[in-house]
Amino acid sequence: QGVVQEGHAGLPYNAPRSLCSHTLLETSRLFHRSSHERCFHIFYQMLAGFSSREKSIHGLSKLEDYKMLAGLRRVAGVDDSQIFTKETLPALEALGLDADLRKKSLYCH
């Protein structure tokens, strides 16, 4: 079982909202993915984009410590740090999440 967090941007007079729902994850995709496939992209982005201090604040360590992220750690032509800082974080801000809510939505403890 996993948790999916969806963000919904509001129309001009509607507030943005977030929805958390429980879902079943495909076990076969989690444990038996091909050698060239990565899962959990947000974690690769956070681990590459956060400073050591931010990782500590968000309850993260280093990439090598996560068995589920083992295998294909880097993808040619993909800069996880750039994607995180230039796309993911601005997208959360565009959804109307203030700094505190962005921090809470990325917290991993």
PDB file of N, CA and C in Angstrom, residues 17-108:
ATOM      1  N   ARG A  17      -5.933  22.967  -3.892  1.00  0.00           N
ATOM      2  CA  ARG A  17      -6.166  21.958  -2.862  1.00  0.00           C
ATOM      3  C   ARG A  17      -5.281  20.752  -3.128  1.00  0.00           C
ATOM      4  N   SER A  18      -5.141  19.954  -2.115  1.00  0.00           N
ATOM      5  CA  SER A  18      -4.331  18.754  -2.203  1.00  0.00           C
ATOM      6  C   SER A  18      -5.164  17.578  -1.723  1.00  0.00           C
ATOM      7  N   LEU A  19      -4.949  16.432  -2.313  1.00  0.00           N
ATOM      8  CA  LEU A  19      -5.689  15.234  -1.952  1.00  0.00           C
ATOM      9  C   LEU A  19      -4.699  14.114  -1.703  1.00  0.00           C
ATOM     10  N   CYS A  20      -4.800  13.490  -0.555  1.00  0.00           N
ATOM     11  CA  CYS A  20      -3.973  12.314  -0.252  1.00  0.00           C
ATOM     12  C   CYS A  20      -4.889  11.097  -0.283  1.00  0.00           C
ATOM     13  N   SER A  21      -4.472  10.082  -0.990  1.00  0.00           N
ATOM     14  CA  SER A  21      -5.272   8.867  -1.018  1.00  0.00           C
ATOM     15  C   SER A  21      -4.355   7.656  -0.938  1.00  0.00           C
ATOM     16  N   HIS A  22      -4.880   6.594  -0.397  1.00  0.00           N
ATOM     17  CA  HIS A  22      -4.123   5.351  -0.299  1.00  0.00           C
ATOM     18  C   HIS A  22      -4.343   4.552  -1.573  1.00  0.00           C
ATOM     19  N   THR A  23      -3.312   3.895  -2.005  1.00  0.00           N
ATOM     20  CA  THR A  23      -3.414   3.117  -3.230  1.00  0.00           C
ATOM     21  C   THR A  23      -2.551   1.868  -3.107  1.00  0.00           C
ATOM     22  N   LEU A  24      -2.868   0.879  -3.882  1.00  0.00           N
ATOM     23  CA  LEU A  24      -2.034  -0.317  -3.926  1.00  0.00           C
ATOM     24  C   LEU A  24      -0.976  -0.110  -4.996  1.00  0.00           C
ATOM     25  N   LEU A  25       0.250  -0.403  -4.666  1.00  0.00           N
ATOM     26  CA  LEU A  25       1.336  -0.269  -5.619  1.00  0.00           C
ATOM     27  C   LEU A  25       1.561  -1.603  -6.319  1.00  0.00           C
ATOM     28  N   GLU A  26       1.977  -1.528  -7.557  1.00  0.00           N
ATOM     29  CA  GLU A  26       2.278  -2.752  -8.289  1.00  0.00           C
ATOM     30  C   GLU A  26       3.569  -3.346  -7.749  1.00  0.00           C
ATOM     31  N   THR A  27       3.454  -4.403  -6.993  1.00  0.00           N
ATOM     32  CA  THR A  27       4.628  -5.020  -6.384  1.00  0.00           C
ATOM     33  C   THR A  27       5.640  -5.420  -7.450  1.00  0.00           C
ATOM     34  N   SER A  28       5.168  -5.914  -8.561  1.00  0.00           N
ATOM     35  CA  SER A  28       6.098  -6.342  -9.612  1.00  0.00           C
ATOM     36  C   SER A  28       6.928  -5.173 -10.123  1.00  0.00           C
ATOM     37  N   ARG A  29       6.362  -3.970 -10.198  1.00  0.00           N
ATOM     38  CA  ARG A  29       7.112  -2.803 -10.668  1.00  0.00           C
ATOM     39  C   ARG A  29       8.099  -2.322  -9.620  1.00  0.00           C
ATOM     40  N   LEU A  30       7.785  -2.535  -8.355  1.00  0.00           N
ATOM     41  CA  LEU A  30       8.667  -2.071  -7.292  1.00  0.00           C
ATOM     42  C   LEU A  30       9.873  -2.977  -7.108  1.00  0.00           C
ATOM     43  N   PHE A  31       9.649  -4.260  -7.156  1.00  0.00           N
ATOM     44  CA  PHE A  31      10.702  -5.207  -6.820  1.00  0.00           C
ATOM     45  C   PHE A  31      11.351  -5.879  -8.025  1.00  0.00           C
ATOM     46  N   HIS A  32      10.712  -5.826  -9.171  1.00  0.00           N
ATOM     47  CA  HIS A  32      11.234  -6.535 -10.335  1.00  0.00           C
ATOM     48  C   HIS A  32      11.250  -5.627 -11.559  1.00  0.00           C
ATOM     49  N   ARG A  33      11.801  -4.449 -11.419  1.00  0.00           N
ATOM     50  CA  ARG A  33      11.868  -3.557 -12.570  1.00  0.00           C
ATOM     51  C   ARG A  33      13.109  -3.898 -13.397  1.00  0.00           C
ATOM     52  N   SER A  34      13.097  -3.466 -14.632  1.00  0.00           N
ATOM     53  CA  SER A  34      14.242  -3.762 -15.498  1.00  0.00           C
ATOM     54  C   SER A  34      15.458  -2.952 -15.055  1.00  0.00           C
ATOM     55  N   SER A  35      16.620  -3.357 -15.495  1.00  0.00           N
ATOM     56  CA  SER A  35      17.868  -2.729 -15.051  1.00  0.00           C
ATOM     57  C   SER A  35      17.992  -1.281 -15.524  1.00  0.00           C
ATOM     58  N   HIS A  36      17.228  -0.887 -16.525  1.00  0.00           N
ATOM     59  CA  HIS A  36      17.306   0.484 -17.026  1.00  0.00           C
ATOM     60  C   HIS A  36      16.107   1.346 -16.597  1.00  0.00           C
ATOM     61  N   GLU A  37      15.343   0.886 -15.622  1.00  0.00           N
ATOM     62  CA  GLU A  37      14.149   1.600 -15.177  1.00  0.00           C
ATOM     63  C   GLU A  37      14.338   2.120 -13.754  1.00  0.00           C
ATOM     64  N   ARG A  38      13.911   3.358 -13.531  1.00  0.00           N
ATOM     65  CA  ARG A  38      13.932   3.924 -12.187  1.00  0.00           C
ATOM     66  C   ARG A  38      12.494   4.149 -11.730  1.00  0.00           C
ATOM     67  N   CYS A  39      12.289   4.016 -10.433  1.00  0.00           N
ATOM     68  CA  CYS A  39      10.998   4.330  -9.819  1.00  0.00           C
ATOM     69  C   CYS A  39      11.242   5.409  -8.768  1.00  0.00           C
ATOM     70  N   PHE A  40      10.203   5.994  -8.247  1.00  0.00           N
ATOM     71  CA  PHE A  40      10.310   6.968  -7.164  1.00  0.00           C
ATOM     72  C   PHE A  40      11.127   8.193  -7.583  1.00  0.00           C
ATOM     73  N   HIS A  41      10.822   8.774  -8.718  1.00  0.00           N
ATOM     74  CA  HIS A  41      11.600   9.883  -9.279  1.00  0.00           C
ATOM     75  C   HIS A  41      11.763  11.050  -8.322  1.00  0.00           C
ATOM     76  N   ILE A  42      10.757  11.347  -7.530  1.00  0.00           N
ATOM     77  CA  ILE A  42      10.858  12.474  -6.601  1.00  0.00           C
ATOM     78  C   ILE A  42      11.986  12.258  -5.597  1.00  0.00           C
ATOM     79  N   PHE A  43      12.240  11.022  -5.210  1.00  0.00           N
ATOM     80  CA  PHE A  43      13.320  10.772  -4.256  1.00  0.00           C
ATOM     81  C   PHE A  43      14.687  11.007  -4.902  1.00  0.00           C
ATOM     82  N   TYR A  44      14.864  10.597  -6.148  1.00  0.00           N
ATOM     83  CA  TYR A  44      16.113  10.893  -6.849  1.00  0.00           C
ATOM     84  C   TYR A  44      16.304  12.412  -6.921  1.00  0.00           C
ATOM     85  N   GLN A  45      15.235  13.123  -7.219  1.00  0.00           N
ATOM     86  CA  GLN A  45      15.306  14.580  -7.325  1.00  0.00           C
ATOM     87  C   GLN A  45      15.646  15.213  -5.981  1.00  0.00           C
ATOM     88  N   MET A  46      14.969  14.788  -4.923  1.00  0.00           N
ATOM     89  CA  MET A  46      15.219  15.365  -3.599  1.00  0.00           C
ATOM     90  C   MET A  46      16.638  15.067  -3.128  1.00  0.00           C
ATOM     91  N   LEU A  47      17.089  13.839  -3.340  1.00  0.00           N
ATOM     92  CA  LEU A  47      18.429  13.461  -2.895  1.00  0.00           C
ATOM     93  C   LEU A  47      19.509  14.214  -3.664  1.00  0.00           C
ATOM     94  N   ALA A  48      19.238  14.541  -4.916  1.00  0.00           N
ATOM     95  CA  ALA A  48      20.208  15.293  -5.719  1.00  0.00           C
ATOM     96  C   ALA A  48      20.093  16.795  -5.496  1.00  0.00           C
ATOM     97  N   GLY A  49      18.877  17.273  -5.234  1.00  0.00           N
ATOM     98  CA  GLY A  49      18.640  18.714  -5.165  1.00  0.00           C
ATOM     99  C   GLY A  49      18.773  19.347  -3.793  1.00  0.00           C
ATOM    100  N   PHE A  50      18.571  18.583  -2.734  1.00  0.00           N
ATOM    101  CA  PHE A  50      18.688  19.124  -1.378  1.00  0.00           C
ATOM    102  C   PHE A  50      20.146  19.196  -0.938  1.00  0.00           C
ATOM    103  N   SER A  51      20.470  20.208  -0.158  1.00  0.00           N
ATOM    104  CA  SER A  51      21.781  20.271   0.493  1.00  0.00           C
ATOM    105  C   SER A  51      21.800  19.235   1.616  1.00  0.00           C
ATOM    106  N   SER A  52      22.964  18.992   2.190  1.00  0.00           N
ATOM    107  CA  SER A  52      23.068  18.046   3.316  1.00  0.00           C
ATOM    108  C   SER A  52      22.156  18.469   4.455  1.00  0.00           C
ATOM    109  N   ARG A  53      22.104  19.756   4.732  1.00  0.00           N
ATOM    110  CA  ARG A  53      21.247  20.276   5.805  1.00  0.00           C
ATOM    111  C   ARG A  53      19.766  20.018   5.493  1.00  0.00           C
ATOM    112  N   GLU A  54      19.357  20.308   4.252  1.00  0.00           N
ATOM    113  CA  GLU A  54      17.963  20.087   3.864  1.00  0.00           C
ATOM    114  C   GLU A  54      17.599  18.606   3.916  1.00  0.00           C
ATOM    115  N   LYS A  55      18.519  17.745   3.516  1.00  0.00           N
ATOM    116  CA  LYS A  55      18.262  16.303   3.607  1.00  0.00           C
ATOM    117  C   LYS A  55      18.011  15.909   5.055  1.00  0.00           C
ATOM    118  N   SER A  56      18.807  16.424   5.956  1.00  0.00           N
ATOM    119  CA  SER A  56      18.637  16.124   7.375  1.00  0.00           C
ATOM    120  C   SER A  56      17.290  16.620   7.879  1.00  0.00           C
ATOM    121  N   ILE A  57      16.925  17.828   7.509  1.00  0.00           N
ATOM    122  CA  ILE A  57      15.640  18.413   7.916  1.00  0.00           C
ATOM    123  C   ILE A  57      14.470  17.573   7.404  1.00  0.00           C
ATOM    124  N   HIS A  58      14.600  17.057   6.181  1.00  0.00           N
ATOM    125  CA  HIS A  58      13.517  16.290   5.558  1.00  0.00           C
ATOM    126  C   HIS A  58      13.579  14.792   5.850  1.00  0.00           C
ATOM    127  N   GLY A  59      14.523  14.375   6.682  1.00  0.00           N
ATOM    128  CA  GLY A  59      14.592  12.967   7.072  1.00  0.00           C
ATOM    129  C   GLY A  59      15.221  12.075   6.032  1.00  0.00           C
ATOM    130  N   LEU A  60      16.115  12.622   5.220  1.00  0.00           N
ATOM    131  CA  LEU A  60      16.764  11.847   4.161  1.00  0.00           C
ATOM    132  C   LEU A  60      18.244  11.667   4.467  1.00  0.00           C
ATOM    133  N   SER A  61      18.829  10.630   3.888  1.00  0.00           N
ATOM    134  CA  SER A  61      20.273  10.452   4.005  1.00  0.00           C
ATOM    135  C   SER A  61      20.859  10.518   2.592  1.00  0.00           C
ATOM    136  N   LYS A  62      21.682   9.551   2.197  1.00  0.00           N
ATOM    137  CA  LYS A  62      22.259   9.587   0.854  1.00  0.00           C
ATOM    138  C   LYS A  62      21.650   8.477  -0.008  1.00  0.00           C
ATOM    139  N   LEU A  63      21.732   8.666  -1.290  1.00  0.00           N
ATOM    140  CA  LEU A  63      21.116   7.763  -2.264  1.00  0.00           C
ATOM    141  C   LEU A  63      21.482   6.302  -2.023  1.00  0.00           C
ATOM    142  N   GLU A  64      22.730   6.043  -1.720  1.00  0.00           N
ATOM    143  CA  GLU A  64      23.206   4.671  -1.546  1.00  0.00           C
ATOM    144  C   GLU A  64      22.549   3.958  -0.367  1.00  0.00           C
ATOM    145  N   ASP A  65      21.937   4.702   0.546  1.00  0.00           N
ATOM    146  CA  ASP A  65      21.304   4.112   1.728  1.00  0.00           C
ATOM    147  C   ASP A  65      19.926   3.514   1.445  1.00  0.00           C
ATOM    148  N   TYR A  66      19.398   3.719   0.256  1.00  0.00           N
ATOM    149  CA  TYR A  66      18.035   3.281  -0.050  1.00  0.00           C
ATOM    150  C   TYR A  66      18.053   2.099  -1.012  1.00  0.00           C
ATOM    151  N   LYS A  67      17.722   0.925  -0.502  1.00  0.00           N
ATOM    152  CA  LYS A  67      17.728  -0.288  -1.321  1.00  0.00           C
ATOM    153  C   LYS A  67      16.743  -0.194  -2.480  1.00  0.00           C
ATOM    154  N   MET A  68      15.606   0.459  -2.252  1.00  0.00           N
ATOM    155  CA  MET A  68      14.590   0.566  -3.301  1.00  0.00           C
ATOM    156  C   MET A  68      15.062   1.450  -4.459  1.00  0.00           C
ATOM    157  N   LEU A  69      16.079   2.272  -4.232  1.00  0.00           N
ATOM    158  CA  LEU A  69      16.591   3.143  -5.291  1.00  0.00           C
ATOM    159  C   LEU A  69      17.873   2.592  -5.906  1.00  0.00           C
ATOM    160  N   ALA A  70      18.261   1.399  -5.477  1.00  0.00           N
ATOM    161  CA  ALA A  70      19.500   0.781  -5.972  1.00  0.00           C
ATOM    162  C   ALA A  70      19.363   0.431  -7.447  1.00  0.00           C
ATOM    163  N   GLY A  71      20.477   0.178  -8.060  1.00  0.00           N
ATOM    164  CA  GLY A  71      20.469  -0.175  -9.475  1.00  0.00           C
ATOM    165  C   GLY A  71      20.793   1.050 -10.298  1.00  0.00           C
ATOM    166  N   LEU A  72      19.890   1.441 -11.142  1.00  0.00           N
ATOM    167  CA  LEU A  72      20.094   2.589 -12.022  1.00  0.00           C
ATOM    168  C   LEU A  72      19.914   3.877 -11.229  1.00  0.00           C
ATOM    169  N   ARG A  73      21.002   4.470 -10.823  1.00  0.00           N
ATOM    170  CA  ARG A  73      20.934   5.672  -9.988  1.00  0.00           C
ATOM    171  C   ARG A  73      21.019   6.941 -10.811  1.00  0.00           C
ATOM    172  N   ARG A  74      21.761   6.909 -11.889  1.00  0.00           N
ATOM    173  CA  ARG A  74      21.926   8.080 -12.749  1.00  0.00           C
ATOM    174  C   ARG A  74      21.474   7.711 -14.154  1.00  0.00           C
ATOM    175  N   VAL A  75      20.845   8.664 -14.818  1.00  0.00           N
ATOM    176  CA  VAL A  75      20.403   8.456 -16.188  1.00  0.00           C
ATOM    177  C   VAL A  75      21.095   9.498 -17.053  1.00  0.00           C
ATOM    178  N   ALA A  76      21.710   9.061 -18.127  1.00  0.00           N
ATOM    179  CA  ALA A  76      22.392   9.985 -19.038  1.00  0.00           C
ATOM    180  C   ALA A  76      21.417  11.044 -19.531  1.00  0.00           C
ATOM    181  N   GLY A  77      21.827  12.278 -19.414  1.00  0.00           N
ATOM    182  CA  GLY A  77      20.995  13.386 -19.887  1.00  0.00           C
ATOM    183  C   GLY A  77      19.937  13.852 -18.906  1.00  0.00           C
ATOM    184  N   VAL A  78      19.835  13.217 -17.739  1.00  0.00           N
ATOM    185  CA  VAL A  78      18.851  13.614 -16.733  1.00  0.00           C
ATOM    186  C   VAL A  78      19.588  14.197 -15.535  1.00  0.00           C
ATOM    187  N   ASP A  79      19.311  15.451 -15.239  1.00  0.00           N
ATOM    188  CA  ASP A  79      19.919  16.121 -14.088  1.00  0.00           C
ATOM    189  C   ASP A  79      18.836  16.259 -13.016  1.00  0.00           C
ATOM    190  N   ASP A  80      18.790  15.296 -12.094  1.00  0.00           N
ATOM    191  CA  ASP A  80      17.743  15.281 -11.073  1.00  0.00           C
ATOM    192  C   ASP A  80      17.740  16.544 -10.232  1.00  0.00           C
ATOM    193  N   SER A  81      18.904  17.089  -9.943  1.00  0.00           N
ATOM    194  CA  SER A  81      18.991  18.314  -9.154  1.00  0.00           C
ATOM    195  C   SER A  81      18.346  19.486  -9.900  1.00  0.00           C
ATOM    196  N   GLN A  82      18.665  19.619 -11.184  1.00  0.00           N
ATOM    197  CA  GLN A  82      18.079  20.683 -12.004  1.00  0.00           C
ATOM    198  C   GLN A  82      16.560  20.540 -12.098  1.00  0.00           C
ATOM    199  N   ILE A  83      16.102  19.331 -12.339  1.00  0.00           N
ATOM    200  CA  ILE A  83      14.660  19.093 -12.454  1.00  0.00           C
ATOM    201  C   ILE A  83      13.972  19.479 -11.148  1.00  0.00           C
ATOM    202  N   PHE A  84      14.584  19.108 -10.028  1.00  0.00           N
ATOM    203  CA  PHE A  84      13.990  19.406  -8.725  1.00  0.00           C
ATOM    204  C   PHE A  84      13.905  20.908  -8.488  1.00  0.00           C
ATOM    205  N   THR A  85      15.023  21.611  -8.713  1.00  0.00           N
ATOM    206  CA  THR A  85      15.043  23.046  -8.402  1.00  0.00           C
ATOM    207  C   THR A  85      14.352  23.900  -9.458  1.00  0.00           C
ATOM    208  N   LYS A  86      14.378  23.485 -10.716  1.00  0.00           N
ATOM    209  CA  LYS A  86      13.818  24.304 -11.799  1.00  0.00           C
ATOM    210  C   LYS A  86      12.395  23.930 -12.196  1.00  0.00           C
ATOM    211  N   GLU A  87      11.954  22.705 -11.823  1.00  0.00           N
ATOM    212  CA  GLU A  87      10.617  22.275 -12.234  1.00  0.00           C
ATOM    213  C   GLU A  87       9.732  21.870 -11.055  1.00  0.00           C
ATOM    214  N   THR A  88      10.224  20.942 -10.224  1.00  0.00           N
ATOM    215  CA  THR A  88       9.383  20.403  -9.154  1.00  0.00           C
ATOM    216  C   THR A  88       9.035  21.453  -8.110  1.00  0.00           C
ATOM    217  N   LEU A  89      10.050  22.121  -7.551  1.00  0.00           N
ATOM    218  CA  LEU A  89       9.776  23.139  -6.522  1.00  0.00           C
ATOM    219  C   LEU A  89       8.931  24.287  -7.062  1.00  0.00           C
ATOM    220  N   PRO A  90       9.228  24.837  -8.251  1.00  0.00           N
ATOM    221  CA  PRO A  90       8.352  25.877  -8.793  1.00  0.00           C
ATOM    222  C   PRO A  90       6.919  25.394  -9.049  1.00  0.00           C
ATOM    223  N   ALA A  91       6.765  24.115  -9.408  1.00  0.00           N
ATOM    224  CA  ALA A  91       5.418  23.574  -9.618  1.00  0.00           C
ATOM    225  C   ALA A  91       4.643  23.556  -8.307  1.00  0.00           C
ATOM    226  N   LEU A  92       5.297  23.182  -7.204  1.00  0.00           N
ATOM    227  CA  LEU A  92       4.628  23.194  -5.897  1.00  0.00           C
ATOM    228  C   LEU A  92       4.244  24.610  -5.503  1.00  0.00           C
ATOM    229  N   GLU A  93       5.114  25.550  -5.805  1.00  0.00           N
ATOM    230  CA  GLU A  93       4.818  26.951  -5.503  1.00  0.00           C
ATOM    231  C   GLU A  93       3.664  27.454  -6.371  1.00  0.00           C
ATOM    232  N   ALA A  94       3.652  27.067  -7.647  1.00  0.00           N
ATOM    233  CA  ALA A  94       2.580  27.475  -8.559  1.00  0.00           C
ATOM    234  C   ALA A  94       1.222  26.938  -8.115  1.00  0.00           C
ATOM    235  N   LEU A  95       1.246  25.801  -7.409  1.00  0.00           N
ATOM    236  CA  LEU A  95      -0.002  25.243  -6.875  1.00  0.00           C
ATOM    237  C   LEU A  95      -0.501  26.021  -5.663  1.00  0.00           C
ATOM    238  N   GLY A  96       0.309  26.972  -5.202  1.00  0.00           N
ATOM    239  CA  GLY A  96      -0.106  27.790  -4.071  1.00  0.00           C
ATOM    240  C   GLY A  96       0.397  27.297  -2.732  1.00  0.00           C
ATOM    241  N   LEU A  97       1.302  26.332  -2.728  1.00  0.00           N
ATOM    242  CA  LEU A  97       1.835  25.828  -1.467  1.00  0.00           C
ATOM    243  C   LEU A  97       2.888  26.810  -0.956  1.00  0.00           C
ATOM    244  N   ASP A  98       2.669  27.342   0.243  1.00  0.00           N
ATOM    245  CA  ASP A  98       3.663  28.239   0.820  1.00  0.00           C
ATOM    246  C   ASP A  98       4.864  27.417   1.279  1.00  0.00           C
ATOM    247  N   ALA A  99       5.922  28.093   1.721  1.00  0.00           N
ATOM    248  CA  ALA A  99       7.174  27.409   2.079  1.00  0.00           C
ATOM    249  C   ALA A  99       6.946  26.325   3.130  1.00  0.00           C
ATOM    250  N   ASP A 100       6.114  26.610   4.133  1.00  0.00           N
ATOM    251  CA  ASP A 100       5.867  25.632   5.196  1.00  0.00           C
ATOM    252  C   ASP A 100       5.148  24.394   4.658  1.00  0.00           C
ATOM    253  N   LEU A 101       4.152  24.589   3.820  1.00  0.00           N
ATOM    254  CA  LEU A 101       3.404  23.460   3.261  1.00  0.00           C
ATOM    255  C   LEU A 101       4.267  22.665   2.280  1.00  0.00           C
ATOM    256  N   ARG A 102       5.119  23.341   1.511  1.00  0.00           N
ATOM    257  CA  ARG A 102       6.045  22.623   0.624  1.00  0.00           C
ATOM    258  C   ARG A 102       6.976  21.749   1.454  1.00  0.00           C
ATOM    259  N   LYS A 103       7.487  22.293   2.569  1.00  0.00           N
ATOM    260  CA  LYS A 103       8.385  21.543   3.435  1.00  0.00           C
ATOM    261  C   LYS A 103       7.656  20.306   3.988  1.00  0.00           C
ATOM    262  N   LYS A 104       6.421  20.497   4.448  1.00  0.00           N
ATOM    263  CA  LYS A 104       5.659  19.364   5.009  1.00  0.00           C
ATOM    264  C   LYS A 104       5.338  18.319   3.946  1.00  0.00           C
ATOM    265  N   SER A 105       5.060  18.739   2.718  1.00  0.00           N
ATOM    266  CA  SER A 105       4.686  17.774   1.676  1.00  0.00           C
ATOM    267  C   SER A 105       5.890  16.946   1.218  1.00  0.00           C
ATOM    268  N   LEU A 106       7.117  17.445   1.460  1.00  0.00           N
ATOM    269  CA  LEU A 106       8.323  16.715   1.068  1.00  0.00           C
ATOM    270  C   LEU A 106       8.986  16.007   2.248  1.00  0.00           C
ATOM    271  N   TYR A 107       8.384  16.076   3.414  1.00  0.00           N
ATOM    272  CA  TYR A 107       8.968  15.488   4.614  1.00  0.00           C
ATOM    273  C   TYR A 107       8.856  13.967   4.564  1.00  0.00           C
ATOM    274  N   CYS A 108       9.924  13.262   4.910  1.00  0.00           N
ATOM    275  CA  CYS A 108       9.971  11.805   4.717  1.00  0.00           C
ATOM    276  C   CYS A 108       9.991  10.987   5.994  1.00  0.00           C
TER     277      CYS A 108
END
